Coordinates of C-alpha atoms in Angstrom, one line a residue:
M980 CA 53.0 -30.7 18.7
K981 CA 50.3 -33.2 18.6
Q982 CA 47.9 -30.6 20.1
L983 CA 48.8 -28.1 17.3
E984 CA 48.1 -30.7 14.6
E985 CA 44.7 -31.5 16.1
S986 CA 43.7 -27.9 16.3
P987 CA 43.0 -27.3 12.5
A988 CA 41.0 -30.6 12.4
L989 CA 39.0 -29.5 15.4
C990 CA 38.3 -26.1 13.7
R991 CA 37.1 -27.9 10.6
S992 CA 34.9 -30.1 12.6
E993 CA 33.3 -27.2 14.5
G994 CA 32.9 -25.4 11.1
N995 CA 31.2 -28.4 9.6
I996 CA 28.8 -28.6 12.6
F997 CA 28.0 -24.9 12.3
W998 CA 27.2 -25.1 8.6
W999 CA 25.2 -28.3 9.2
I1000 CA 23.1 -26.5 11.9
M1001 CA 22.7 -23.4 9.7
S1002 CA 21.6 -25.5 6.7
T1003 CA 19.2 -27.6 8.8
I1004 CA 17.5 -24.6 10.4
W1005 CA 17.7 -21.9 7.9
L1006 CA 17.7 -23.6 4.5
P1007 CA 14.0 -24.6 4.6
F1008 CA 13.1 -21.0 5.1
T1009 CA 15.6 -19.2 2.9
L1010 CA 15.4 -21.5 -0.1
P1011 CA 11.6 -20.9 -0.8
H1012 CA 12.2 -17.2 -0.2
L1013 CA 15.0 -17.2 -2.8
I1014 CA 12.9 -19.2 -5.3
F1015 CA 9.9 -16.8 -4.9
K1016 CA 12.3 -13.8 -5.3
V1017 CA 13.7 -15.2 -8.6
I1018 CA 10.2 -15.9 -9.8
G1019 CA 9.2 -12.4 -8.9
M1020 CA 12.1 -10.9 -10.9
I1021 CA 11.2 -13.0 -13.9
R1022 CA 7.6 -11.8 -13.7
E1023 CA 8.6 -8.2 -13.3
R1024 CA 10.7 -8.3 -16.4
R1025 CA 8.0 -10.0 -18.4
Y1026 CA 5.1 -7.7 -17.3
R1027 CA 7.2 -4.5 -17.6
E1028 CA 7.3 -5.1 -21.4
C1029 CA 3.5 -5.3 -21.4
L1030 CA 2.9 -2.2 -19.2
P1031 CA 3.2 0.5 -21.9
G1032 CA -0.2 1.6 -23.1
K1033 CA -2.1 0.2 -20.1
V1034 CA -4.9 2.5 -18.8
V1035 CA -4.2 3.3 -15.1
L1036 CA -6.9 5.2 -13.1
I1037 CA -5.4 6.7 -9.9
T1038 CA -7.5 8.3 -7.1
G1039 CA -6.0 10.9 -4.8
A1040 CA -3.7 11.9 -7.7
S1041 CA -3.6 15.6 -6.8
S1042 CA -0.8 15.3 -4.2
G1043 CA 1.3 13.0 -2.1
L1044 CA 1.5 9.3 -2.9
G1045 CA -1.1 9.7 -5.7
E1046 CA 1.0 12.3 -7.5
A1047 CA 4.1 10.1 -7.1
L1048 CA 2.2 7.1 -8.5
A1049 CA 1.1 9.3 -11.5
H1050 CA 4.8 10.1 -12.3
T1051 CA 5.8 6.4 -11.8
F1052 CA 3.2 4.9 -14.0
F1053 CA 3.5 7.7 -16.6
L1054 CA 7.2 7.1 -16.9
A1055 CA 6.4 3.4 -17.4
G1056 CA 4.4 4.3 -20.5
C1057 CA 0.9 4.0 -19.1
K1058 CA -2.2 6.0 -20.1
V1059 CA -2.6 7.7 -16.8
V1060 CA -6.0 9.0 -15.6
L1061 CA -5.7 11.5 -12.7
A1062 CA -8.6 11.5 -10.3
A1063 CA -9.3 13.6 -7.1
R1064 CA -11.6 16.3 -5.9
R1065 CA -9.4 19.3 -6.7
K1066 CA -9.4 19.8 -10.5
D1067 CA -6.9 22.7 -10.4
E1068 CA -4.3 20.5 -8.6
L1069 CA -5.0 17.6 -11.0
E1070 CA -4.3 20.0 -13.9
R1071 CA -1.0 21.0 -12.1
V1072 CA 0.0 17.4 -11.9
R1073 CA -0.9 16.8 -15.5
K1074 CA 1.2 19.8 -16.6
D1075 CA 4.1 18.6 -14.5
L1076 CA 4.0 15.2 -16.0
L1077 CA 4.2 16.6 -19.5
A1078 CA 6.9 19.2 -18.6
L1079 CA 9.1 17.0 -16.5
H1080 CA 9.1 14.0 -18.7
T1081 CA 9.4 15.5 -22.2
T1082 CA 11.8 12.7 -23.4
V1083 CA 9.3 9.9 -22.6
V1084 CA 7.2 8.6 -25.4
T1085 CA 3.9 8.2 -23.7
H1086 CA 0.3 9.3 -23.6
S1087 CA -1.2 12.6 -22.5
P1088 CA -2.7 12.2 -19.0
V1089 CA -6.5 12.6 -18.6
V1090 CA -8.0 14.6 -15.7
V1091 CA -11.3 13.3 -14.2
P1092 CA -12.4 15.2 -11.0
L1093 CA -14.3 12.9 -8.6
D1094 CA -15.3 12.8 -4.9
L1095 CA -15.1 9.4 -3.3
S1096 CA -17.7 10.4 -0.7
D1097 CA -20.2 10.9 -3.5
I1098 CA -20.5 7.2 -4.2
N1099 CA -23.6 7.5 -6.5
S1100 CA -21.6 9.6 -9.0
L1101 CA -18.7 7.1 -9.3
P1102 CA -20.2 4.8 -11.9
N1103 CA -20.6 7.8 -14.3
K1104 CA -16.9 8.7 -13.7
V1105 CA -15.8 5.2 -14.7
K1106 CA -18.1 5.4 -17.7
E1107 CA -16.4 8.7 -18.7
V1108 CA -12.9 7.0 -18.6
L1109 CA -14.2 4.1 -20.6
E1110 CA -15.6 6.4 -23.2
I1111 CA -12.1 8.0 -23.5
H1112 CA -9.9 5.0 -23.4
G1113 CA -12.3 2.0 -23.9
Q1114 CA -10.9 0.1 -20.9
I1115 CA -9.3 0.4 -17.5
D1116 CA -6.5 -2.0 -17.0
I1117 CA -5.4 -0.9 -13.5
L1118 CA -7.4 0.9 -10.8
I1119 CA -5.3 2.3 -8.0
N1120 CA -7.5 3.1 -5.1
N1121 CA -5.2 5.6 -3.3
G1122 CA -7.5 8.4 -2.2
G1123 CA -8.5 8.6 1.4
I1124 CA -8.5 10.7 4.7
S1125 CA -7.2 10.1 8.2
V1126 CA -8.2 11.1 11.7
R1127 CA -6.3 12.2 14.8
S1128 CA -8.7 11.7 17.7
D1129 CA -9.5 9.2 20.4
C1130 CA -12.6 7.1 20.0
L1131 CA -14.7 8.9 22.7
S1132 CA -14.0 12.3 21.3
T1133 CA -14.7 11.4 17.7
A1134 CA -18.1 12.5 16.6
L1135 CA -20.1 9.7 14.9
D1136 CA -20.3 11.9 11.7
V1137 CA -16.5 11.8 11.5
D1138 CA -16.5 7.9 11.8
I1139 CA -19.1 7.8 9.0
K1140 CA -17.2 10.2 6.7
V1141 CA -14.0 8.3 7.1
M1142 CA -15.7 5.0 6.4
L1143 CA -17.5 6.5 3.5
V1144 CA -14.4 7.8 1.8
N1145 CA -11.8 5.2 2.7
Y1146 CA -14.0 2.1 2.4
F1147 CA -17.4 2.7 0.6
G1148 CA -15.9 5.1 -2.0
T1149 CA -13.2 2.5 -2.8
V1150 CA -15.7 -0.3 -3.0
A1151 CA -18.1 1.7 -5.2
L1152 CA -15.3 2.7 -7.6
S1153 CA -14.0 -0.9 -7.7
K1154 CA -17.4 -2.3 -8.4
A1155 CA -17.9 0.2 -11.2
C1156 CA -14.7 -0.9 -12.9
L1157 CA -15.1 -4.7 -12.5
P1158 CA -17.7 -5.4 -15.2
S1159 CA -15.5 -4.2 -18.0
M1160 CA -12.5 -6.0 -16.5
I1161 CA -14.5 -9.3 -16.2
K1162 CA -15.7 -8.9 -19.8
R1163 CA -12.2 -8.6 -21.0
K1164 CA -10.9 -11.3 -18.6
E1165 CA -8.1 -9.0 -17.6
G1166 CA -7.5 -6.2 -15.0
R1167 CA -6.1 -5.3 -11.7
I1168 CA -7.5 -3.6 -8.6
V1169 CA -4.8 -2.0 -6.3
C1170 CA -6.0 -0.8 -2.9
V1171 CA -3.6 1.4 -0.9
S1172 CA -4.4 0.5 2.7
S1173 CA -2.1 0.9 5.7
V1174 CA -0.3 -1.2 8.3
Q1175 CA -3.1 0.1 10.5
G1176 CA -5.4 -2.1 8.5
K1177 CA -3.5 -5.1 9.9
F1178 CA -3.3 -3.9 13.5
S1179 CA -4.8 -0.9 15.3
I1180 CA -3.1 1.8 17.3
P1181 CA -4.6 4.3 19.8
H1182 CA -6.2 7.5 18.4
R1183 CA -6.8 6.0 15.0
S1184 CA -10.0 4.0 15.6
A1185 CA -12.0 5.5 12.7
Y1186 CA -9.0 5.3 10.3
G1187 CA -8.0 1.8 11.4
A1188 CA -11.6 0.5 11.1
S1189 CA -11.8 1.7 7.5
K1190 CA -8.5 0.1 6.6
H1191 CA -9.4 -3.2 8.4
A1192 CA -12.6 -3.2 6.3
L1193 CA -10.6 -2.7 3.1
Q1194 CA -8.3 -5.6 4.0
A1195 CA -11.3 -7.9 4.3
F1196 CA -12.9 -6.6 1.1
C1197 CA -9.7 -7.2 -0.9
D1198 CA -9.3 -10.7 0.5
S1199 CA -12.8 -11.7 -0.5
L1200 CA -12.6 -10.0 -3.9
R1201 CA -9.3 -11.6 -4.7
A1202 CA -10.7 -15.0 -4.3
E1203 CA -14.0 -14.3 -6.2
M1204 CA -12.2 -12.7 -9.1
A1205 CA -9.5 -15.3 -9.6
E1206 CA -11.5 -17.2 -12.3
N1207 CA -12.0 -14.0 -14.2
N1208 CA -8.3 -13.2 -14.3
V1209 CA -8.9 -9.9 -12.4
R1210 CA -6.1 -9.5 -9.9
V1211 CA -6.3 -7.7 -6.5
T1212 CA -3.2 -6.2 -4.9
L1213 CA -3.5 -4.8 -1.3
V1214 CA -0.7 -2.4 -0.3
S1215 CA -0.1 -1.7 3.4
P1216 CA 2.4 1.2 3.8
G1217 CA 3.7 2.5 7.1
Y1218 CA 4.2 6.3 7.5
I1219 CA 4.7 8.2 4.3
N1220 CA 6.1 11.8 4.2
T1221 CA 2.9 13.4 2.8
A1222 CA 0.3 15.9 3.9
L1223 CA -2.0 13.1 5.2
S1224 CA -1.7 14.1 8.8
F1225 CA -2.0 17.8 8.0
N1226 CA -5.3 17.1 6.1
A1227 CA -6.5 14.7 8.7
L1228 CA -9.7 15.3 10.6
T1229 CA -10.0 15.9 14.3
G1230 CA -12.8 14.4 16.4
T1231 CA -15.0 17.4 15.6
G1232 CA -14.4 17.1 11.9
K1233 CA -12.1 20.1 11.6
Q1234 CA -8.7 19.9 9.8
Y1235 CA -5.9 18.7 12.1
G1236 CA -3.5 21.1 10.4
K1237 CA -0.2 19.6 11.7
I1238 CA 2.5 17.3 10.3
D1239 CA 3.2 14.6 12.8
S1240 CA 6.8 13.8 13.5
T1241 CA 6.2 10.2 12.5
T1242 CA 4.7 11.3 9.2
A1243 CA 7.6 13.7 8.5
S1244 CA 10.1 11.0 9.1
G1245 CA 8.2 8.5 6.9
S1246 CA 9.2 7.0 3.6
S1247 CA 9.2 9.2 0.5
P1248 CA 6.1 8.9 -1.7
E1249 CA 8.4 8.3 -4.7
K1250 CA 10.0 5.3 -3.0
V1251 CA 6.6 3.8 -2.1
A1252 CA 5.2 4.5 -5.6
K1253 CA 8.1 2.5 -7.1
L1254 CA 7.5 -0.4 -4.8
I1255 CA 3.8 -0.4 -5.7
L1256 CA 4.7 -0.5 -9.4
K1257 CA 7.1 -3.4 -8.6
A1258 CA 4.3 -5.2 -6.7
V1259 CA 2.0 -4.8 -9.8
L1260 CA 4.7 -6.1 -12.1
R1261 CA 5.4 -9.1 -9.8
D1262 CA 1.7 -9.9 -9.5
E1263 CA 1.8 -9.5 -5.7
D1264 CA -1.4 -10.1 -3.7
D1265 CA -0.6 -8.4 -0.4
I1266 CA 2.5 -6.4 0.4
T1267 CA 3.6 -4.4 3.4
I1268 CA 5.9 -1.4 2.9
A1269 CA 7.1 -0.5 6.3
P1270 CA 10.2 -0.6 8.6
I1271 CA 10.9 -3.2 11.2
A1272 CA 8.8 -1.7 14.1
P1273 CA 5.4 -2.0 12.4
R1274 CA 6.2 -5.4 11.0
L1275 CA 7.2 -6.6 14.5
A1276 CA 4.0 -5.1 16.0
Y1277 CA 2.0 -7.1 13.4
W1278 CA 3.5 -10.4 14.5
I1279 CA 3.2 -9.5 18.2
R1280 CA -0.5 -8.8 17.7
H1281 CA -1.1 -12.2 16.2
L1282 CA 1.4 -14.3 18.2
C1283 CA 1.2 -12.7 21.6
P1284 CA -2.0 -10.6 21.9
P1285 CA -1.7 -9.8 25.6
L1286 CA 1.8 -8.2 25.1
Y1287 CA 0.5 -6.2 22.2
F1288 CA -2.5 -4.9 24.2
R1289 CA -0.2 -3.9 27.0
I1290 CA 2.1 -2.0 24.7
M1291 CA -0.8 -0.2 23.0
A1292 CA -2.4 0.7 26.4
S1293 CA 1.0 2.2 27.4
R1294 CA 1.2 4.1 24.1
A1295 CA -2.4 5.5 24.5
K1296 CA -1.5 6.7 28.0
K1297 CA 1.6 8.5 26.7
V1298 CA -0.4 10.2 23.9
D1299 CA -3.1 11.3 26.3
S1300 CA -0.5 12.7 28.7
S1301 CA 1.3 14.6 25.9
A1302 CA -2.0 16.0 24.7
S1303 CA -3.0 17.3 28.1
K1304 CA 0.4 19.1 28.4
D1305 CA -0.2 20.7 25.0
D1306 CA -3.6 21.9 26.2

């Protein structure tokens, strides 16, 4: 009988010890996270009211994530400027926006064809937008190309082209937009990078290098522009279900022409676009949009490099073996 009476007391004691341990270990981590989350929600609500009428220039807007971003920011009431190489596809996106969102009170999208590899022409493209709208509130650097080739088989011309489009084109366009933003003491540069800008994987040396460079550029620019109230948001997505791999370059510069299984099973561009909008509204500096595996790889790379290098070497061996079978 005495044993039965002591049992509930023992359970309560063990329960108290459990919660004491949980609060001691986890509370210092979870409490700041919850506080930042609440602050983010407050910011999002406040900035959402200010978003209608903002001029948003989106590169790579002719398809994929760029097209999804156009729909997302258009629905939010922004003055969307669609930019990419293919004018006919930009016109299609523009017509889709006007046809699909007829109930939305917003502004007619503007089409500005541009080629990120032609960096000397980009200042005039920005000038064209400024002549139309008078300002650029948000620049979303989304345009880019990828590569499917090992380092040794990749022609140097391909390395240069990828760096020219993904890095120098983004830098040139950002620099062309900055003077007007600094003058107004307001603006935001959004750069769509990749998780491969945070850690590298085999057969992506050219692509990963361009995204690594973009990461460094954004980190420097963010610090330099803080006093001018020009914000910089770096977005690092994982795989997105778009035609990026289909349009990727091979080592010789030809079109890859295939949709990778990893790309096909990636996040929808619509989902990623909404998360980018949320990052802008919450004034985020650097966000990663990816499942657990890439996030884990990032931490392994920085906390245990030897293990990461071993995993990547094994991955490279498997890819090479698979490619030889296909040949």
